[in-house]
Short mmCIF file of C-alpha atoms in Angstrom, two decimals:
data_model
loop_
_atom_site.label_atom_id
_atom_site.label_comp_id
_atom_site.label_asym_id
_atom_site.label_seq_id
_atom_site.Cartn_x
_atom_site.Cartn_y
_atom_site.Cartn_z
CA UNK A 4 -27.36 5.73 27.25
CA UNK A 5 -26.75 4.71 23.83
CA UNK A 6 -30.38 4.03 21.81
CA UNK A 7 -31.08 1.96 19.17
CA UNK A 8 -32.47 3.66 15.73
CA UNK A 9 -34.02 1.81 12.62
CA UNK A 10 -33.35 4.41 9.59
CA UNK A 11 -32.23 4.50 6.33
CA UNK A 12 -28.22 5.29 5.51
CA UNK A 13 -29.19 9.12 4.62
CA UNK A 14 -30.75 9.65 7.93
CA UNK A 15 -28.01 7.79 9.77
CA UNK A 16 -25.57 10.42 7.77
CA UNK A 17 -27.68 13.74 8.81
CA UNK A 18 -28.10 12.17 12.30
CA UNK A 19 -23.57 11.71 12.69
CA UNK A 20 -23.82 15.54 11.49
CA UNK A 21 -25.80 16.31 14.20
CA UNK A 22 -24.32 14.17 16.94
CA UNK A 23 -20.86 15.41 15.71
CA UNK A 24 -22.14 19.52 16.53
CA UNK A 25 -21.51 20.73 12.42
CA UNK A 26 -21.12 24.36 13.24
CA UNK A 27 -21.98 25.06 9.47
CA UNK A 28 -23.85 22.69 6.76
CA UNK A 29 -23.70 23.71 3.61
CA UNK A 30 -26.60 22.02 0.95
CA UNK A 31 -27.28 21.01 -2.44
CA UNK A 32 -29.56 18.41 -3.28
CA UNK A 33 -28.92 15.51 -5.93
CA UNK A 34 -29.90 11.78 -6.11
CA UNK A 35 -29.50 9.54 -4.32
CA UNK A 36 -27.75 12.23 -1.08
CA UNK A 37 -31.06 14.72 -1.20
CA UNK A 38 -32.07 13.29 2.09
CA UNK A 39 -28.90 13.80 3.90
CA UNK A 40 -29.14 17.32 3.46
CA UNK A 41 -32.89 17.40 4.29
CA UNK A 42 -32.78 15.65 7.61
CA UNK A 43 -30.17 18.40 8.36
CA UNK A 44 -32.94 21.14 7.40
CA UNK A 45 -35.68 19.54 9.32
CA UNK A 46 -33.20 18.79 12.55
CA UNK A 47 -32.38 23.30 12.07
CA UNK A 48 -35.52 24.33 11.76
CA UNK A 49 -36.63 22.19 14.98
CA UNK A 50 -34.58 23.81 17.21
CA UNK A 51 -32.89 20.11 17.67
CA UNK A 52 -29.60 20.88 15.82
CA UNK A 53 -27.67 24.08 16.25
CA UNK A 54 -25.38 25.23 12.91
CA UNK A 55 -25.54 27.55 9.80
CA UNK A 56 -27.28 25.98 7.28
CA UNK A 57 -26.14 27.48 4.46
CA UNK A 58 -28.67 26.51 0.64
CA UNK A 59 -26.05 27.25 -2.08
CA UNK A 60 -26.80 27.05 -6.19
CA UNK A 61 -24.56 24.34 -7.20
CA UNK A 62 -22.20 21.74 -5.87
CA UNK A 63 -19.03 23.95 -6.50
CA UNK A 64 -20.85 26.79 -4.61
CA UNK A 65 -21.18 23.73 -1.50
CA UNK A 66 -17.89 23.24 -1.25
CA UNK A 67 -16.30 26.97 -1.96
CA UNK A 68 -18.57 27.83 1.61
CA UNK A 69 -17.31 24.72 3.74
CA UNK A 70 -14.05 25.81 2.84
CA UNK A 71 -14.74 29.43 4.07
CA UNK A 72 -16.48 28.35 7.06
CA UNK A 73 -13.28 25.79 7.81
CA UNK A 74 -11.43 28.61 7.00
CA UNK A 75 -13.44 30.45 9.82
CA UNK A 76 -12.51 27.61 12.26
CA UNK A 77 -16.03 26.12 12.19
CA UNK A 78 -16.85 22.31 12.25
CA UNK A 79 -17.96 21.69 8.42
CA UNK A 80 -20.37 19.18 6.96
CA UNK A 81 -22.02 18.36 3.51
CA UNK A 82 -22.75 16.02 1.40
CA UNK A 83 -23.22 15.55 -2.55
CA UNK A 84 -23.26 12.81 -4.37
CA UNK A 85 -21.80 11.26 -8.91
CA UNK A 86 -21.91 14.52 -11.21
CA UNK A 87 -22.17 17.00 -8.13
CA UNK A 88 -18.80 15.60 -6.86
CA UNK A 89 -16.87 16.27 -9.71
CA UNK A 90 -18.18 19.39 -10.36
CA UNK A 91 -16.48 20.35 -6.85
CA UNK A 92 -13.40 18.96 -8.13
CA UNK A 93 -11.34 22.65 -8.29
CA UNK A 94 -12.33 23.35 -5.07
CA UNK A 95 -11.40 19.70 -3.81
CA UNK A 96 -8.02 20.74 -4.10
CA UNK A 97 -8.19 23.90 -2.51
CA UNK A 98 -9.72 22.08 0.39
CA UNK A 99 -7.11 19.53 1.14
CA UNK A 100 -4.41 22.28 0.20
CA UNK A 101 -5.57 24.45 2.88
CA UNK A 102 -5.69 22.01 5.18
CA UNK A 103 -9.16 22.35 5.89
CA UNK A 104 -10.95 19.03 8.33
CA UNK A 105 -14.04 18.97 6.41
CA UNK A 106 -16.00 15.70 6.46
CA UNK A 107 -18.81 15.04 3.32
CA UNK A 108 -20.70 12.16 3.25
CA UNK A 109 -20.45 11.05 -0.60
CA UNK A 110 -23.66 8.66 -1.66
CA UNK A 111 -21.75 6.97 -4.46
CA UNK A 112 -23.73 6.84 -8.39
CA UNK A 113 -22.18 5.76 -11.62
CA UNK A 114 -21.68 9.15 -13.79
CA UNK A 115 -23.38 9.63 -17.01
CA UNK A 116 -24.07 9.87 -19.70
CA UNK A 117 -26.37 8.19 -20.13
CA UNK A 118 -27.91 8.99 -17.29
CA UNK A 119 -28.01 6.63 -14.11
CA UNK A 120 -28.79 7.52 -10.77
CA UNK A 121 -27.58 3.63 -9.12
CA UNK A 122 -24.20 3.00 -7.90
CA UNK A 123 -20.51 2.59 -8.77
CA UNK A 124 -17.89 4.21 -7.04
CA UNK A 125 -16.44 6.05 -9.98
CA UNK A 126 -17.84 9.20 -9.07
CA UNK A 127 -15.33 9.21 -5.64
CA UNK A 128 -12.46 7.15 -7.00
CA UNK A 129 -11.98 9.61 -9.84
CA UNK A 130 -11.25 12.16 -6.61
CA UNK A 131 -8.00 10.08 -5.51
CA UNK A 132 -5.68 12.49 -6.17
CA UNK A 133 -7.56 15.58 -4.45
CA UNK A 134 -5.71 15.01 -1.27
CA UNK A 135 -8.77 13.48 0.32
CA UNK A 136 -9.05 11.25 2.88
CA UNK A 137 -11.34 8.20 1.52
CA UNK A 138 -13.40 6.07 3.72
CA UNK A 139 -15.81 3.29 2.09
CA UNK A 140 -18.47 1.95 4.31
CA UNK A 141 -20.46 -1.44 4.47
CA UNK A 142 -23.52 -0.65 6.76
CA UNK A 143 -25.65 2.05 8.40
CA UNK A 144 -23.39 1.30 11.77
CA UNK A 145 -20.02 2.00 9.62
CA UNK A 146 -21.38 4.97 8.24
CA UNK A 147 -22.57 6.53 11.32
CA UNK A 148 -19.37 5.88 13.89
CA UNK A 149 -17.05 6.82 10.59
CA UNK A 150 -18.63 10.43 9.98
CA UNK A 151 -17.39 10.46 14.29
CA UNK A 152 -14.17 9.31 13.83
CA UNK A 153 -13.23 11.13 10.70
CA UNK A 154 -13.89 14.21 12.57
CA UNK A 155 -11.55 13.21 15.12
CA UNK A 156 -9.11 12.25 12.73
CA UNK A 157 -9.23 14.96 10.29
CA UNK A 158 -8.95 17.32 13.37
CA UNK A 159 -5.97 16.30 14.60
CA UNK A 160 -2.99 18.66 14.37
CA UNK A 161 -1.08 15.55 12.72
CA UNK A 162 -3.82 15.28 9.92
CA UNK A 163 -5.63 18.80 8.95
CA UNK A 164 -7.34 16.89 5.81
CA UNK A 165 -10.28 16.46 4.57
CA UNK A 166 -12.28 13.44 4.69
CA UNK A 167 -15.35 11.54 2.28
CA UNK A 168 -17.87 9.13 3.61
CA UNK A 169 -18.31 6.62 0.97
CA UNK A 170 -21.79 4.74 0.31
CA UNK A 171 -23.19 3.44 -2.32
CA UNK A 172 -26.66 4.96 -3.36
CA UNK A 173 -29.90 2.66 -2.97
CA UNK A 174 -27.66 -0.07 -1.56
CA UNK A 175 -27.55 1.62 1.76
CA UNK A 176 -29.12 5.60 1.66
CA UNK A 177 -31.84 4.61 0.85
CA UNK A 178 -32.65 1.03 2.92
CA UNK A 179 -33.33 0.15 6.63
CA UNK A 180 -31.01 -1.12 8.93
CA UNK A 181 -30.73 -0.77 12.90
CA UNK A 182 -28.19 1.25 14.24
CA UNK A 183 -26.71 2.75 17.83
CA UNK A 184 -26.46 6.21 18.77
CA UNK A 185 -23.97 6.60 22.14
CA UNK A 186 -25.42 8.99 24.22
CA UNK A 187 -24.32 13.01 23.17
CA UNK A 188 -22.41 13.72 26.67
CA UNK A 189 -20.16 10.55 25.95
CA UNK A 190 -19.58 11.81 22.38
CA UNK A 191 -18.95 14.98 23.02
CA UNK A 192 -16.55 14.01 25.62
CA UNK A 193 -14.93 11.36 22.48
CA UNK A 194 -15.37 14.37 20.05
CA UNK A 195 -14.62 17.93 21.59
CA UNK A 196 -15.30 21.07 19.69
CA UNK A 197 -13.02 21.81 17.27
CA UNK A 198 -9.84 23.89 18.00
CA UNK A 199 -8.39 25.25 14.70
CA UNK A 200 -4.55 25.59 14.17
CA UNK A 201 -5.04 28.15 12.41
CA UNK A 202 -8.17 30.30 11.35
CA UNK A 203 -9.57 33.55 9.16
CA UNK A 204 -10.02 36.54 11.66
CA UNK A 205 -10.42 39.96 10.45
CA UNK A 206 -8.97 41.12 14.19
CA UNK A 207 -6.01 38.84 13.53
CA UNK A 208 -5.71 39.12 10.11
CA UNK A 209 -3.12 36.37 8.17
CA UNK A 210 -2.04 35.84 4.36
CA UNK A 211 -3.19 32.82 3.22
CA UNK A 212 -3.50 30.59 -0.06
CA UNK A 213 -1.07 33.13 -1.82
CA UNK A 214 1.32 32.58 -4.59
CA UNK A 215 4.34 29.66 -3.69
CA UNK A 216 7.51 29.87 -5.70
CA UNK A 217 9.18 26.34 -6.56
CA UNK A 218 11.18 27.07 -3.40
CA UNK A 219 7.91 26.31 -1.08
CA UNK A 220 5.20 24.64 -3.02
CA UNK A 221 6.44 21.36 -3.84
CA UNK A 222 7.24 21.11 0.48
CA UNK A 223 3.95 22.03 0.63
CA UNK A 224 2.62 19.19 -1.23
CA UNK A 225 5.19 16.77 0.56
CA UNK A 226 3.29 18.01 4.26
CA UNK A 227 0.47 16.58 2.99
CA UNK A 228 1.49 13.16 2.21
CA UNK A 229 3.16 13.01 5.52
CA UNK A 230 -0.35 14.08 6.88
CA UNK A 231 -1.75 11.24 5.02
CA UNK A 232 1.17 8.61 6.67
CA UNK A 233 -0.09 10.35 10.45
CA UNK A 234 -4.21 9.93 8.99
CA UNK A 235 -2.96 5.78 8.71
CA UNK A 236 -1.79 5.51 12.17
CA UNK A 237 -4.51 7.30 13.67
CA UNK A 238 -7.74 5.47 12.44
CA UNK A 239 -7.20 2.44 13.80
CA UNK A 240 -6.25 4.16 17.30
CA UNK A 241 -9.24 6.11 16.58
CA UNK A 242 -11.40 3.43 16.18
CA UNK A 243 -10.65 0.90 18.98
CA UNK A 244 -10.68 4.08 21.49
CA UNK A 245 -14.41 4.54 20.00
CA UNK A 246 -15.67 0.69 20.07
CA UNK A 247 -13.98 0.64 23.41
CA UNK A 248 -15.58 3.59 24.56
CA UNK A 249 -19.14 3.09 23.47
CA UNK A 250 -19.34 -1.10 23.22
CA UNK A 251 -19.66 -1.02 19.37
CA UNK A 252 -18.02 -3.06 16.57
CA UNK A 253 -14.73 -2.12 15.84
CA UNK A 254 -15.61 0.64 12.65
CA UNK A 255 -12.28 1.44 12.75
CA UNK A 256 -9.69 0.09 10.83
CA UNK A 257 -7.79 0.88 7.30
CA UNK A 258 -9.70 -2.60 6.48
CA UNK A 259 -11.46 -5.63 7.61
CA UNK A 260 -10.33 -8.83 7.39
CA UNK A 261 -12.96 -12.15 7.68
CA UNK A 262 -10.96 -15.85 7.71
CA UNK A 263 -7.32 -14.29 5.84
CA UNK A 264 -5.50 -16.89 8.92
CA UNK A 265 -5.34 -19.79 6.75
CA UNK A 266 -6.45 -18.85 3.39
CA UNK A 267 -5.07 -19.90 -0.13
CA UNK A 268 -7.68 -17.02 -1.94
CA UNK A 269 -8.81 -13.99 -1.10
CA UNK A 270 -11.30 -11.47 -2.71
CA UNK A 271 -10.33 -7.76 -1.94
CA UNK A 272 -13.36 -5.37 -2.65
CA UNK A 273 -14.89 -2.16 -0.67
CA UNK A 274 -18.50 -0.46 0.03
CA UNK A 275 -21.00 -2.54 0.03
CA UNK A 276 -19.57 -5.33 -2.19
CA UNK A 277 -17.97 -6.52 1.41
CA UNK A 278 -21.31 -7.60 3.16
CA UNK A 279 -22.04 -9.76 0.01
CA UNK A 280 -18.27 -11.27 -0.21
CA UNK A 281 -18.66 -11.76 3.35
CA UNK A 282 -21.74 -14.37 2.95
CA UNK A 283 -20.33 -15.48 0.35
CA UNK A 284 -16.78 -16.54 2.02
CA UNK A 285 -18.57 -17.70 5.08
CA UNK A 286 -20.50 -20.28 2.31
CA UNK A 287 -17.12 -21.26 0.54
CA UNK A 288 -15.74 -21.94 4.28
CA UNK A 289 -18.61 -24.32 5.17
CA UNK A 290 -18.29 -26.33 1.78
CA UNK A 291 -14.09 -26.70 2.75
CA UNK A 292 -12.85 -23.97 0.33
CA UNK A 293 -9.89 -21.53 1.99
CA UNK A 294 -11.28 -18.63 1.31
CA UNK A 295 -10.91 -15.02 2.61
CA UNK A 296 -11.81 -11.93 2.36
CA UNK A 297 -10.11 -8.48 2.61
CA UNK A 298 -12.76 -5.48 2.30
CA UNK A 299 -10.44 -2.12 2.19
CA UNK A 300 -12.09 0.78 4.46
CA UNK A 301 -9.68 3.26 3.68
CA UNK A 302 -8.76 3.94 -0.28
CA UNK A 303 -6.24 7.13 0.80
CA UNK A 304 -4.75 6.55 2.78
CA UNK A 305 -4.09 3.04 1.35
CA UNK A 306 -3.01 0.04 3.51
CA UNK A 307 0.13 -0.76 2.03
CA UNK A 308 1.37 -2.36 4.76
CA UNK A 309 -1.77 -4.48 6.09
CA UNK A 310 -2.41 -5.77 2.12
CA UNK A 311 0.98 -7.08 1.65
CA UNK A 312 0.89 -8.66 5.43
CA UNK A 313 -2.37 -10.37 4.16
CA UNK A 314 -2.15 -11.35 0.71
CA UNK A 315 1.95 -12.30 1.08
CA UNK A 316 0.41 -15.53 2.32
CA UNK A 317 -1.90 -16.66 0.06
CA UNK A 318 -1.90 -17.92 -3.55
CA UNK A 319 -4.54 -15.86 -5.48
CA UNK A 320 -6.48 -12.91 -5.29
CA UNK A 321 -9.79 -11.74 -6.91
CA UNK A 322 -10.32 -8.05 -6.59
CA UNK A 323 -13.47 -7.14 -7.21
CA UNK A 324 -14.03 -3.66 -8.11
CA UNK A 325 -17.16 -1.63 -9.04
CA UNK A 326 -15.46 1.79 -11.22
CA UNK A 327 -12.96 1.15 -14.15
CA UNK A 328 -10.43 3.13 -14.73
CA UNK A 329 -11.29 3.13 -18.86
CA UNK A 330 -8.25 2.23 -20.49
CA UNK A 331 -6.56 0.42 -17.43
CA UNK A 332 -8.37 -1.73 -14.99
CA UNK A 333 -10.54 -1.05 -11.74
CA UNK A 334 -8.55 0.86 -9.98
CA UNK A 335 -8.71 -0.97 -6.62
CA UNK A 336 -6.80 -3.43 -9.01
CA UNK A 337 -4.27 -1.14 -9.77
CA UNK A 338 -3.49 -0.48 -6.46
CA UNK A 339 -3.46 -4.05 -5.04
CA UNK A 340 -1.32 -5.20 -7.75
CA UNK A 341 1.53 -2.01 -6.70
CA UNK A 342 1.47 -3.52 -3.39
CA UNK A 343 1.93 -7.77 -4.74
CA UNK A 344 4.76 -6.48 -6.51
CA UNK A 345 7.00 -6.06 -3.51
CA UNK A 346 6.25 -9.43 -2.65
CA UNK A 347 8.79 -11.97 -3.19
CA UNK A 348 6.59 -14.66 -3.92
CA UNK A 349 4.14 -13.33 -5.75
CA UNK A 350 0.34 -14.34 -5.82
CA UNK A 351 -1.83 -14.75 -8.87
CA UNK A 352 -4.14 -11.76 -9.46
CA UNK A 353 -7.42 -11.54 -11.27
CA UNK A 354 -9.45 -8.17 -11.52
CA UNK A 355 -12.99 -9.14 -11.54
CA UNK A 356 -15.37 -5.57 -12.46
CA UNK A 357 -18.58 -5.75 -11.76
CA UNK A 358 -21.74 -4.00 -10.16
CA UNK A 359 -21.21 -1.05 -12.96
CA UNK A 360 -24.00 1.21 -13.21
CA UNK A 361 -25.84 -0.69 -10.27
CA UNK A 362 -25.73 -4.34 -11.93
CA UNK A 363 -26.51 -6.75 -8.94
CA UNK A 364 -23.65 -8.30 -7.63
CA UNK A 365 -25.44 -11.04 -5.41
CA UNK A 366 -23.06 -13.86 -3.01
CA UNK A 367 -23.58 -16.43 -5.78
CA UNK A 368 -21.77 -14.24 -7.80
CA UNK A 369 -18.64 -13.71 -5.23
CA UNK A 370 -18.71 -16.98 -4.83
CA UNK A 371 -18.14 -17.41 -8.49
CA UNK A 372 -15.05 -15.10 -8.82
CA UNK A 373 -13.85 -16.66 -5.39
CA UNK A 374 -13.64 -20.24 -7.07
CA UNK A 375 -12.55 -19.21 -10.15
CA UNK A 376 -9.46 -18.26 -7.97
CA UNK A 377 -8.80 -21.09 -6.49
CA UNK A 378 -9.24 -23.00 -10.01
CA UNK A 379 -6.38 -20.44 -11.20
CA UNK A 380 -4.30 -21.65 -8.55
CA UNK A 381 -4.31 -25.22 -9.41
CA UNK A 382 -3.72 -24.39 -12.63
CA UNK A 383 -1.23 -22.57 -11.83
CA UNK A 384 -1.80 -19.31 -14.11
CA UNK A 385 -4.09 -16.80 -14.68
CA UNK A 386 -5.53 -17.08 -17.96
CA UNK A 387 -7.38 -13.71 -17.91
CA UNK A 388 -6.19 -10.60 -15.64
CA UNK A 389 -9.22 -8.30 -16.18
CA UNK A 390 -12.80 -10.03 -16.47
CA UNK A 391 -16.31 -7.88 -16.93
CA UNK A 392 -18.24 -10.09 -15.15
CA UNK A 393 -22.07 -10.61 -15.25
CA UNK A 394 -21.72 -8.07 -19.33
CA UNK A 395 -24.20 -8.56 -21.57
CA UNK A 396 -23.02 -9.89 -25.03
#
């Protein structure tokens, strides 16, 4: 019987550990994820959840033992949050490299200095490269059936990646929202225990992670981009089989799409951002103004396809994004704007960043950006591509 919790987004995290069987959790506390990793303790030491939990002395040191006990062919689970993130970043690589299905929840905070402990999502967009999959969620439900699914996904013989759970810190670790729990016998039946491909034994022992010549390592590197194009066909599978199975939203797609049918501007954001965009458009629809929104799920892999479907019939789009890539734009931006260019009629773009360093971004202020799009479009140019909005002058 699935029950009905009220808990805050690090609880809901430790809780999809738990209900997913992590053989082996390995912990490191820092703001705003500390609770994750706590729940976990408090869920061992009961006797209620049944894994290695594994207290290392830095964030590096967390992810060097999930890749060993991946390695081992053991279900792996952590969780770290802004500075501790990149300080894994080495070992990032040798993750996704080795193939290795670890899932870590990733409670998003701007970097310093100076210090900050509220969000952006700078700390996990400056990871896009490590061969990570990248989910970005917009409520306690999201977070809980993706930890679920990426497991499933990351498993798969297709895939063999590892996955972050993306949330932004405060927004949603550390407030209180109702969520479902199916019941464990249906999950486990959803999520069996993990059969490794491959594994460390010392009674079958196997070279691994050795030296490549330029004759094998750049095929190497070419598997895994061809495990990220079998990671895009298999979330949204993934996630209707899951909503199907257990009567919940559908959690499951590379993004969500709210009134896109008939619009002439969209806003394209992610995390949390969506749930205010989302009151927002529903506002703008009730006062007559076409507007939709596009909130991406997945930033790797990224929706090529479904953007381009969506935004190849509109006129504008405001992406909203809360990191900057310094030098550039926001790097959601960036992206969008590679996929508008294989468009033959092109849209107007606008990058709109905002929320930096935990700034409230509020529905007023989607609405804002939203308008200011479809002004744009009966103007019939953009006169500014990348806007701070909401700085301080």
């Amino acid at each position: 019987m699935t029950r009905t919790l009220v808990d805050n987004g690090n609880h809901v995290a430790g809780l999809a550990a738990q209900a997913a069987k992590a053989e082996v959790v390995a912990a490191y506390p820092i703001t705003p994820q500390t609770a994750i990793v706590e729940i976990i303790a408090e869920l061992v030491d009961s006797g209620r959840m049944k894994c290695e939990y594994i207290c290392v002395e830095s964030e590096h040191s967390a992810m060097a033992a999930s890749i060993g006990a991946s390695a081992s062919g053991a279900r792996t689970f952590t969780a770290t949050s802004s500075h501790g993130l990149v300080y894994m970043h080495e070992m990032l690589h040798w993750a996704s490299a080795a193939r290795l299905p670890i899932v870590m929840v990733v409670v998003n905070r701007a970097l310093g200095p100076p210090w900050n402990i509220l969000p952006d999502l700078n700390d996990s967009l400056s990871q896009r490269d490590t061969g990570w999959l990248q989910f970005y969620c917009a409520s306690h439900q999201e977070i809980f059936d993706t930890i679920i699914q990426a497991y499933k996904i990351c498993e798969n013989s297709r895939v063999l990646l590892p996955a972050m759970i993306c949330f932004e810190g405060f927004v949603l670790s550390h407030t209180t929202m109702p969520f479902k729990i199916p019941d464990q016998e249906d999950l486990d039946s959803f999520l069996p225990r993990y059969k490794p491909g491959w594994k460390l034994d010392v009674d079958d022992p196997i070279s691994h992670g050795t030296l490549a010549s330029s004759d094998y390592y750049m095929e190497l590197r070419y598997l895994i981009q061809e495990a990220m194009d079998s990671a895009k066909e298999l979330i949204p599978i993934v996630g209707k089989e899951y909503a199907y199975r257990f009567g919940l939203p559908y959690h499951g797609g590379l993004l969500e799409e709210v009134s896109c049918e008939d619009a002439e501007a969209v806003v394209v954001t992610m995390g949390s951002l969506g749930s205010e965009a989302k009151v927002a458009v529903q506002k703008l629809r009730d006062s007559g103004h076409k507007v939709g929104l596009v909130r991406i799920r997945t930033f790797r892999p990224f929706p090529i396809e479904e953007v381009k479907r969506i935004c190849g019939r509109v006129d504008a789009v405001a992406v909203i994004d809360r990191a900057i890539s310094s030098g550039m734009e926001g790097p959601l931006f960036t992206e969008v704007q590679s996929v508008l260019c294989e468009l033959k009629d092109r849209p107007l773009a606008m990058n709109f960043v905002a929320g930096i360093g935990g700034r409230d971004v509020t529905e007023q202020d989607v609405e804002t950006m939203a308008v200011h799009a479809l002004e744009c479009v009966k103007k019939g140019r953009v006169d500014q591509r990348l806007t701070w909005y909401g700085l301080r002058r």
